[in-house]
Short mmCIF file of C-alpha atoms in Angstrom, two decimals:
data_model
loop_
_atom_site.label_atom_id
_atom_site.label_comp_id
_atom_site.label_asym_id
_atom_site.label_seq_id
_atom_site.Cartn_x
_atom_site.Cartn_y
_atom_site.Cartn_z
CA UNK L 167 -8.01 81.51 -7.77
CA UNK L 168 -7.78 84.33 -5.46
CA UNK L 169 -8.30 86.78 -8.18
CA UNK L 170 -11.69 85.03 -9.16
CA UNK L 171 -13.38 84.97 -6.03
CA UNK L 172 -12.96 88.78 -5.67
CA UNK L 173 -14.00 88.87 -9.17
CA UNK L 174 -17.09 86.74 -8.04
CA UNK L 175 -17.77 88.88 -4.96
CA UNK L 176 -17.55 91.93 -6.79
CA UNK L 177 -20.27 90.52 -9.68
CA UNK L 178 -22.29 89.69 -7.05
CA UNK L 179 -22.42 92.92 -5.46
CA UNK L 180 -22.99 95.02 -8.13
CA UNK L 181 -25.55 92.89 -9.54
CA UNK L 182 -27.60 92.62 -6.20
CA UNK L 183 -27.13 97.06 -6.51
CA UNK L 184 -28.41 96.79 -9.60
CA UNK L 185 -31.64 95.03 -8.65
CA UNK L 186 -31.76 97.06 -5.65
CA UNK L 187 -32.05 100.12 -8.13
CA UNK L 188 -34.27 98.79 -10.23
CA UNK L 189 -36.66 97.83 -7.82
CA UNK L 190 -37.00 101.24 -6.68
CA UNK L 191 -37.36 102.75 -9.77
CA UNK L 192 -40.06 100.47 -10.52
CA UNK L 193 -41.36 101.33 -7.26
CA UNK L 194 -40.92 104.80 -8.34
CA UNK L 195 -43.14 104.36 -11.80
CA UNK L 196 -45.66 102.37 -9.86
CA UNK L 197 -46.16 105.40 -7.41
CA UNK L 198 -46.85 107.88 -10.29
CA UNK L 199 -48.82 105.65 -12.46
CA UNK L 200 -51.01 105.28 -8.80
CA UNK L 201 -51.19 109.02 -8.54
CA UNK L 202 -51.74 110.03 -12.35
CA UNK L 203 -55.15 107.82 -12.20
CA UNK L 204 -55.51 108.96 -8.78
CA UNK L 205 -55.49 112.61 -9.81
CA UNK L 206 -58.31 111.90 -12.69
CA UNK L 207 -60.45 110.32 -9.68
CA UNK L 208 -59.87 113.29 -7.24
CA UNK L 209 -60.93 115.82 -9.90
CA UNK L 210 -64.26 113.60 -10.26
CA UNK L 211 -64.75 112.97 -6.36
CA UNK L 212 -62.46 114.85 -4.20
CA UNK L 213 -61.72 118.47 -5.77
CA UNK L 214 -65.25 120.17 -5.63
CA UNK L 215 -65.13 120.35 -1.91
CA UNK L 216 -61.34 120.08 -1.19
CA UNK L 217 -59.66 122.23 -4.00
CA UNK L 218 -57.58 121.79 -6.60
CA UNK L 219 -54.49 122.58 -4.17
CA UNK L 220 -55.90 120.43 -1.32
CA UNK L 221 -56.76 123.74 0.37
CA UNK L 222 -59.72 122.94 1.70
CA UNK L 223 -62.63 126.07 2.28
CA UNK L 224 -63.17 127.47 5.31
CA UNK L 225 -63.82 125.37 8.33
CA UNK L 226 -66.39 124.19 5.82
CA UNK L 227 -64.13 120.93 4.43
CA UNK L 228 -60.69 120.84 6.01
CA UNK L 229 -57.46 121.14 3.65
CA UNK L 230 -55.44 118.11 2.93
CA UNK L 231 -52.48 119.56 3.84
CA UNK L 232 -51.87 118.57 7.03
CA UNK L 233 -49.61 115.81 6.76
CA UNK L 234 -49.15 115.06 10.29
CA UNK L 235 -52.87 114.49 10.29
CA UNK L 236 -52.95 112.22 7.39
CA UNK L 237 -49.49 110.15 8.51
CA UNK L 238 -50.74 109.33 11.75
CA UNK L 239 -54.43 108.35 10.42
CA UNK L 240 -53.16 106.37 7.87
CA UNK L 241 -55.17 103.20 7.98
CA UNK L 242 -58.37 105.13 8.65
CA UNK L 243 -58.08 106.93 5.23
CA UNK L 244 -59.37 104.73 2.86
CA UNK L 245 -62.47 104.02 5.49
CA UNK L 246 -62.68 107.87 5.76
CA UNK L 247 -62.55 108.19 1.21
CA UNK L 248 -64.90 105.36 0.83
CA UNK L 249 -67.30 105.44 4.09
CA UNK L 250 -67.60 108.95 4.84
CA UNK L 251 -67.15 110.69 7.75
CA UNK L 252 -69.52 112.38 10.55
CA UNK L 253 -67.66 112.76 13.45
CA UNK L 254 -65.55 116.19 13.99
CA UNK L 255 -62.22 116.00 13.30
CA UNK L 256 -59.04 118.62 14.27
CA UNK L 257 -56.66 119.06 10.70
CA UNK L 258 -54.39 121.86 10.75
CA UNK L 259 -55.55 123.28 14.22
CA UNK L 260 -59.20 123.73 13.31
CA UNK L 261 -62.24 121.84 14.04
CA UNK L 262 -63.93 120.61 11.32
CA UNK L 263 -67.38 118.79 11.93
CA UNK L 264 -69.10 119.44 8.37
CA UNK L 265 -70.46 115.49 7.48
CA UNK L 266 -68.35 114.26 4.52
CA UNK L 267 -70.48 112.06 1.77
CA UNK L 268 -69.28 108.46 1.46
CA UNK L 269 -68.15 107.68 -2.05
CA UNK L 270 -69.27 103.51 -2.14
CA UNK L 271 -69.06 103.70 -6.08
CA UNK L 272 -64.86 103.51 -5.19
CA UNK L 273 -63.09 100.04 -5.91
CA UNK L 274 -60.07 99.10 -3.45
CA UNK L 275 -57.67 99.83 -6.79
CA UNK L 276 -59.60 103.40 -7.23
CA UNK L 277 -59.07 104.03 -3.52
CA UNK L 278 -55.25 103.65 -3.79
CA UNK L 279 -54.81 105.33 -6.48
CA UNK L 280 -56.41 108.26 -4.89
CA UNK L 281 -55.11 107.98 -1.67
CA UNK L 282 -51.58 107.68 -3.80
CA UNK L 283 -52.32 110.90 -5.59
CA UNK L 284 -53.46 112.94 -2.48
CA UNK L 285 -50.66 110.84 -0.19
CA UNK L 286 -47.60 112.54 -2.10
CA UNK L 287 -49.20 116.09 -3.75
CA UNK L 288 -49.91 119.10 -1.60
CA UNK L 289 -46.49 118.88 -0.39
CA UNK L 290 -47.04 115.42 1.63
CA UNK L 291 -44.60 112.63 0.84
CA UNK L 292 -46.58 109.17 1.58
CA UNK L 293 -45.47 106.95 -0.48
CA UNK L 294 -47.73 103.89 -2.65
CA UNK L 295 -50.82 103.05 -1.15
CA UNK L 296 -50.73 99.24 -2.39
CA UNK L 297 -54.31 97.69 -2.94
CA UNK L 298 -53.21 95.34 -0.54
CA UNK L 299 -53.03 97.75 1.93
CA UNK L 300 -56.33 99.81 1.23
CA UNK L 301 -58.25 96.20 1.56
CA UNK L 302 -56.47 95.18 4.66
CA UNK L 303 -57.82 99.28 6.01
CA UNK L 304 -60.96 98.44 4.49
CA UNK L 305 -61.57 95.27 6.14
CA UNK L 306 -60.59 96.75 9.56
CA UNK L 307 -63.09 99.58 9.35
CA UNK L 308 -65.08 100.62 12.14
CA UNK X 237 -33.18 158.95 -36.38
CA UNK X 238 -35.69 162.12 -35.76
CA UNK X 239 -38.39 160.85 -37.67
CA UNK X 240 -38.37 157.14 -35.68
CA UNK X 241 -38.61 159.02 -33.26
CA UNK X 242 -41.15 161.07 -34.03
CA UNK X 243 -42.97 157.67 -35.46
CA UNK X 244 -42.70 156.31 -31.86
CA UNK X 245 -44.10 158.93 -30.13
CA UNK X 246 -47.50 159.75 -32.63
CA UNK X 247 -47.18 155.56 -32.29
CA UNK X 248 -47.18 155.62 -28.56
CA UNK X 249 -50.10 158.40 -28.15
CA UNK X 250 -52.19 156.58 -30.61
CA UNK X 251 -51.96 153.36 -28.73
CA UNK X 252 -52.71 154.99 -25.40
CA UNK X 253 -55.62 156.91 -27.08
CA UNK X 254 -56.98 154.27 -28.33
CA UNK X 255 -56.34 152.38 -24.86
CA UNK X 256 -58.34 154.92 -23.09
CA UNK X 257 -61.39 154.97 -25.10
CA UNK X 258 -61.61 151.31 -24.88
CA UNK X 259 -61.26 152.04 -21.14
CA UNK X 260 -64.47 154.54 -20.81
CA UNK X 261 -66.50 153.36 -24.11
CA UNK X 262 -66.89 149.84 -22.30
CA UNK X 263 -69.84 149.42 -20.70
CA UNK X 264 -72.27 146.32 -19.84
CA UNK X 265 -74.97 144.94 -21.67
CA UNK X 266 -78.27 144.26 -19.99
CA UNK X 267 -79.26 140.75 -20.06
CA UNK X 268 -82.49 139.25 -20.92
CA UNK X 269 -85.67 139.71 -22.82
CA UNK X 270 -86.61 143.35 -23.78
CA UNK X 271 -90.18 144.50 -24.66
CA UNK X 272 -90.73 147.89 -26.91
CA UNK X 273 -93.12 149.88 -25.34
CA UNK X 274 -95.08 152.96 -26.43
CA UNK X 275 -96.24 155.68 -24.53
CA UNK X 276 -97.38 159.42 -24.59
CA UNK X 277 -95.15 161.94 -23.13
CA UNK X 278 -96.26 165.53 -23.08
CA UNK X 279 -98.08 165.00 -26.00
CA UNK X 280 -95.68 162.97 -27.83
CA UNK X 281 -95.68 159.63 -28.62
CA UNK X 282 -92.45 157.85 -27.86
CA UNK X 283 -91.17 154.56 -27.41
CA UNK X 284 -88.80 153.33 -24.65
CA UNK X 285 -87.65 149.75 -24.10
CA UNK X 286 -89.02 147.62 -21.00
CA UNK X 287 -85.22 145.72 -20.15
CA UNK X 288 -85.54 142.33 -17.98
CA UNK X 289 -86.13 143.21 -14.14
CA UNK X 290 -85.67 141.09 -11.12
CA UNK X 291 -88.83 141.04 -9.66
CA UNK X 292 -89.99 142.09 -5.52
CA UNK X 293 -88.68 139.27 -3.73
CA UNK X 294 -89.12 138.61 0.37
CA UNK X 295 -86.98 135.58 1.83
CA UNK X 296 -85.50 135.12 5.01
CA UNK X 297 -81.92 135.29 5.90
CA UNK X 298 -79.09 133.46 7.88
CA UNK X 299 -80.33 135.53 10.48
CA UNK X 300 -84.11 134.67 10.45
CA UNK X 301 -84.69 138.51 9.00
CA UNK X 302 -87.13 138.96 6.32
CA UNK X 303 -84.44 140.86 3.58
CA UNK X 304 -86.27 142.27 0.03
CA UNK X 305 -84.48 144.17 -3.12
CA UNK X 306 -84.06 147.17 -0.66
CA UNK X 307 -81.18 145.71 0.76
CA UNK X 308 -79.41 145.75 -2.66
CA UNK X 309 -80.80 148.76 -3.93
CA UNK X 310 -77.97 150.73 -3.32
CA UNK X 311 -75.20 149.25 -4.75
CA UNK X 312 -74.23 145.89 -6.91
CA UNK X 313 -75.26 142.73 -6.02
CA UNK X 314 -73.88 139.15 -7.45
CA UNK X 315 -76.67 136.38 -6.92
CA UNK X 316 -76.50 132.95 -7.29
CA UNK X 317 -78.27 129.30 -6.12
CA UNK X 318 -77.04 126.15 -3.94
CA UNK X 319 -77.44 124.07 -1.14
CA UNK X 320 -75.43 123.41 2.07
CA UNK X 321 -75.28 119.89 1.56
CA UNK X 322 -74.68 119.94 -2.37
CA UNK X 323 -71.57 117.62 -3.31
CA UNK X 324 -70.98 118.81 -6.70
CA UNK X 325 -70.40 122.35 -8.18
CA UNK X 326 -71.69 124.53 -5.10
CA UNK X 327 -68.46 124.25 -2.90
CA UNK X 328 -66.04 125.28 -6.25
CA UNK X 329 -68.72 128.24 -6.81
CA UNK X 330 -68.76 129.33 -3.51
CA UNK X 331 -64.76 129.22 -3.00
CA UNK X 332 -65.12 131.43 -6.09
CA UNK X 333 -67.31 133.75 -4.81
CA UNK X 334 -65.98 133.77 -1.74
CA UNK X 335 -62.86 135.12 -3.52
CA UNK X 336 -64.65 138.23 -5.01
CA UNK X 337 -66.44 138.57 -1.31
CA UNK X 338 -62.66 139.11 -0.11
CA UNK X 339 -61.72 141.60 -2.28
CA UNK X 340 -64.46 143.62 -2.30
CA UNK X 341 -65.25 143.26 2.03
CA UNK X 342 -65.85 146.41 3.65
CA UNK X 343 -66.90 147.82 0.02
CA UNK X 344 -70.83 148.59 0.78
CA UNK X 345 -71.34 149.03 -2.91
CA UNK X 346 -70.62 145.69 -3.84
CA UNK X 347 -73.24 142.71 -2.23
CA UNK X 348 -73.68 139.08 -2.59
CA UNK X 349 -76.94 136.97 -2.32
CA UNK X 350 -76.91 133.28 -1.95
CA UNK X 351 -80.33 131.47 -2.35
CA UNK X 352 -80.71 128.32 -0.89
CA UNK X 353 -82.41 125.79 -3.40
CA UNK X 354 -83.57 123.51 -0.35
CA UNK X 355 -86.26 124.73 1.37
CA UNK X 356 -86.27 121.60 3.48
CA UNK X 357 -83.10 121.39 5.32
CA UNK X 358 -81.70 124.85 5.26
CA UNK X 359 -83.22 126.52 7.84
CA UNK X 360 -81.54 129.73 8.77
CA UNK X 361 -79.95 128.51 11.25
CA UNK X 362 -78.06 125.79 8.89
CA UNK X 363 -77.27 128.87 6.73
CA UNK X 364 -75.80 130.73 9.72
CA UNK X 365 -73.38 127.83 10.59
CA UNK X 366 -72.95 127.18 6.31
CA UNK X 367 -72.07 131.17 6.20
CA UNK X 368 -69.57 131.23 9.55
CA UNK X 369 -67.57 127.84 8.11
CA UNK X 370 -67.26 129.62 4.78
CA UNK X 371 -65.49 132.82 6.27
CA UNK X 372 -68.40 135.05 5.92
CA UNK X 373 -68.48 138.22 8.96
CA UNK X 374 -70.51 140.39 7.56
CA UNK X 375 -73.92 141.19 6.30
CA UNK X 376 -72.19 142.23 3.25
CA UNK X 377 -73.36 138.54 1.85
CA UNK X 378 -76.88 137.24 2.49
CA UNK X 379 -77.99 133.80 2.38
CA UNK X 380 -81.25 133.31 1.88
CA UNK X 381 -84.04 130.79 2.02
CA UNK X 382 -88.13 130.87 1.17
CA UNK X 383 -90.65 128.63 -0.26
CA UNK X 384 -90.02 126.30 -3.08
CA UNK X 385 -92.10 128.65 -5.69
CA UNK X 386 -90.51 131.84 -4.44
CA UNK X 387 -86.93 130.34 -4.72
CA UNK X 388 -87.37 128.67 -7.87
CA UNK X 389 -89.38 131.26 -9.40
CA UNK X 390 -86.77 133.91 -8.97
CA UNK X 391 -84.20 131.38 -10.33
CA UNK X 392 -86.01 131.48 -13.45
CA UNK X 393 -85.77 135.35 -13.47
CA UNK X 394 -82.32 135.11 -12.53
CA UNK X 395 -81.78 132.75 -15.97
CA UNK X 396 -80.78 130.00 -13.43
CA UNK X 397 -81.88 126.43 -14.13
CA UNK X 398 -83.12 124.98 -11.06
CA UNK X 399 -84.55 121.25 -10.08
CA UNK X 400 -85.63 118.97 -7.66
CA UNK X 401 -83.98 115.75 -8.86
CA UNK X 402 -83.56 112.35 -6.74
CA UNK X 403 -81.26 111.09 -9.56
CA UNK X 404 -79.21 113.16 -8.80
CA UNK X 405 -76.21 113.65 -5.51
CA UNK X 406 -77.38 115.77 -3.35
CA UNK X 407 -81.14 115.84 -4.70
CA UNK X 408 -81.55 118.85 -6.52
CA UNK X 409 -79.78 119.70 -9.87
CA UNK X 410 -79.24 123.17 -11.00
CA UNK X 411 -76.67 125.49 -12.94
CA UNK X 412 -73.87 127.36 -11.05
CA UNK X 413 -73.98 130.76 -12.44
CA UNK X 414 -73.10 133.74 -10.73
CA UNK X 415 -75.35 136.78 -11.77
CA UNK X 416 -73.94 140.55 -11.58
CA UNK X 417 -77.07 142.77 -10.97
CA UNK X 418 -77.43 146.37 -10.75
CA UNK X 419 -78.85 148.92 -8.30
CA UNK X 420 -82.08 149.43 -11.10
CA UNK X 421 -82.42 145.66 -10.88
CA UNK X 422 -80.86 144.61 -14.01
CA UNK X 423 -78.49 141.28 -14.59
CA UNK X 424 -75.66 142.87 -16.38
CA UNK X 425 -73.15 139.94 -16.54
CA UNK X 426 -73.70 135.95 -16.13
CA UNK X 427 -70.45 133.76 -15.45
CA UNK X 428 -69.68 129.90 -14.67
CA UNK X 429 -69.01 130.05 -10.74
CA UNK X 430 -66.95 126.93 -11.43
CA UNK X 431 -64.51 128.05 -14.38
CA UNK X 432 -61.81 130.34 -13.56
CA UNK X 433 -61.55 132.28 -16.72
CA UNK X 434 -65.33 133.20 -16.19
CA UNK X 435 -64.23 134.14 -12.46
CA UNK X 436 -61.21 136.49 -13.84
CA UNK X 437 -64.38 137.80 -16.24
CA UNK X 438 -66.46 138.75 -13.40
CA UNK X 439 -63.58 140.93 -11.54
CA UNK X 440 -63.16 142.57 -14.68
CA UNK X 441 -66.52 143.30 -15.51
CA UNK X 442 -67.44 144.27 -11.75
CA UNK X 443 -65.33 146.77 -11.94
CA UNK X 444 -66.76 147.76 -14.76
CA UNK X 445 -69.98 148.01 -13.78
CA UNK X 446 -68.97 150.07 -10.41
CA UNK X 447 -67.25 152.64 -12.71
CA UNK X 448 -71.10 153.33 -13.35
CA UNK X 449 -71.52 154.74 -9.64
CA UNK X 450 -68.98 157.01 -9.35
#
C-alpha cells in the first residue's frame, strides 16, 4: 500500500515535469515562429531606416539596441510600430527627435510578430509578444 | 625534386605577373552616350569622340551657398538623389554612402554630392540638420537643393530615374544609384546604393579610379 502511494506520488511528479517542459518548449517554438514572420515584416517596414543589425544611423533613427529603453517602454511599443512617433526620445544616451512614419497597414498579429523578432535579436532577450498583449497596448494608446 | 621546384617558381612569377597587369591594365569605362565628332586639326581632318558630360549645374547647399562643378573639379565626386523624409531606399543608401564618406574623410580628392529630390520641404536648413544627424562634419559631402527642373534635369544626366509620385510613401519615387564621376566630368561607375555587393564594387572601383590622379 505504502509502496503504491510513493509510486503514485512519484507518477505524478514526473508527469506534471513533463508538462511543465513541454509547455515551455512550445513556448519556445511559438517565440521563433513569432520572430521568423516577424523578421520578413521588419525587412519590409523596419530595416531601411533601422538596419539590418538594429544599428540605427546617426542620430538620424535611433538603434534598437538599447534594451533598457525598449524593457521599460514596453507597452508603448506596439503604439510607437503602428502609430508613429514625433516626440524626441533619449535611446542609448542620444537624443533622437527625427519623426518616425506610422505603419497603419500593421495587423495586431503582424505587430507581435515584429515586436517578437526585434524583442529577442540585437542581443535583447524579451520574450513573446502575445497578440493579446499588443491589442491590450493598442487599446491603451495615447 | 629540382625541377618542381623550378615549376613552382616560373609558376609563382607567372601568377604574380599576370596579377600585376591585371592590377595597372584595369581601368574604368566611361558611361553614357558617345557622339563621333569630326574636326580639322592643323590641317588634318580627325575624329575624336564627344563622351557623356555632366552638365554646369548651380544649387544651393546645406549651408545656403550657391556650390557649381568647381567644387568637384578637382578630385572624384560620388552623386546621388533622395529626400530627408523618404521611408524607403534613401536611409539604406545613405548608411552606404556614409560608409565610403568614412573611409575616405579628410581625403580632399574624394567628394560626395547629395541632391535633394524635394524642392518643397528641404530647405537648407532641413539639409543642415539631415547632414549633422547623419554624421556628416565636413564640407567634404554637399547636400544640395534647387528647382524642380534643375534637380530633375541633372538626374536625367546623372542616368537617375526621378518622379514626383503621390502613390507612392514618401511622394516621390526614384532609383538609388550612386554615381562615381570624374574631375573631367565623366560618370565612370553606377552602383545600387542599397545592395552590398554593388557597395564592395564601388570601394573597389574608387580606388581604381583615384589610381588615375596620382
Amino acid at each position: 500500500m505504502r509502496r503504491n502511494t510513493s509510486l503514485h506520488v512519484g507518477a505524478a511528479l514526473l508527469s506534471i515535469y513533463i508538462l511543465f517542459h513541454a509547455c515551455q518548449s512550445e513556448q519556445a517554438i511559438r517565440t521563433a515562429q513569432y520572430a521568423v514572420n516577424g523578421q520578413k515584416l521588419y525587412g519590409m517596414h523596419c530595416q531601411n531606416c533601422h538596419g539590418a543589425k538594429g544599428e540605427g544611423l546617426g542620430t538620424l533613427y535611433p538603434p534598437l539596441t538599447d534594451s533598457t529603453f525598449l524593457i521599460t517602454h514596453r507597452k508603448q511599443l506596439p503604439c510607437i510600430v503602428k502609430n508613429g512617433s514625433s516626440s524626441p526620445i533619449q535611446v542609448g544616451g542620444k537624443t533622437f527627435n527625427t519623426e518616425m512614419p506610422p505603419n497603419p497597414q500593421l495587423t495586431p498579429i503582424e505587430t507581435a510578430y515584429v515586436l517578437t523578432y526585434i524583442g529577442n535579436s540585437f542581443g535583447n532577450k524579451m520574450g513573446i509578444f502575445t497578440i493579446e498583449e499588443v491589442q491590450q497596448a493598442l487599446a491603451d494608446c495615447r | 625534386m629540382r625541377s618542381i621546384f623550378f615549376l613552382l617558381m616560373s609558376g609563382s612569377i607567372l601568377a604574380g605577373l599576370a596579377a600585376c597587369s591585371n592590377e595597372t591594365s584595369k581601368t574604368l569605362p566611361i558611361l553614357g552616350s558617345r557622339d563621333p565628332v569630326t574636326k580639322v586639326v592643323d590641317g588634318k581632318t580627325i575624329t575624336d569622340t564627344l563622351y557623356h558630360t555632366i552638365p554646369d549645374f548651380e544649387l544651393l547647399n546645406q549651408d545656403s551657398t550657391l556650390i557649381t562643378n568647381q567644387a568637384f573639379e578637382d578630385g572624384v565626386y560620388i552623386a546621388n538623389f533622395f529626400f530627408t523624409h523618404c521611408p524607403s531606399i534613401c536611409p539604406t543608401m545613405q548608411r552606404n554612402l556614409l560608409k565610403v564618406y568614412e573611409k575616405y574623410k579628410g581625403d580632399k580628392r574624394v567628394k560626395f554630392l547629395s541632391h535633394s529630390i524635394d524642392f518643397r520641404h528641404d530647405s537648407p536648413s532641413v539639409l543642415k540638420s539631415y547632414a549633422e544627424k547623419l554624421g556628416v562634419t565636413n564640407d567634404q559631402w554637399q547636400f544640395v537643393t534647387g528647382s524642380k527642373a534643375s534637380v530633375y534635369g541633372l538626374a536625367d544626366s546623372y542616368m537617375v530615374y526621378t518622379k514626383e509620385d503621390s502613390n507612392i510613401p514618401g511622394g516621390y519615387d526614384h532609383s538609388g544609384y550612386l554615381l562615381l564621376v570624374d574631375s573631367k566630368r565623366h560618370i565612370r561607375g553606377a552602383y545600387d546604393g542599397t545592395n552590398d555587393e554593388q557597395i564592395q564594387l564601388l570601394f573597389d572601383e574608387l580606388a581604381i579610379l583615384l589610381k588615375e590622379y596620382e
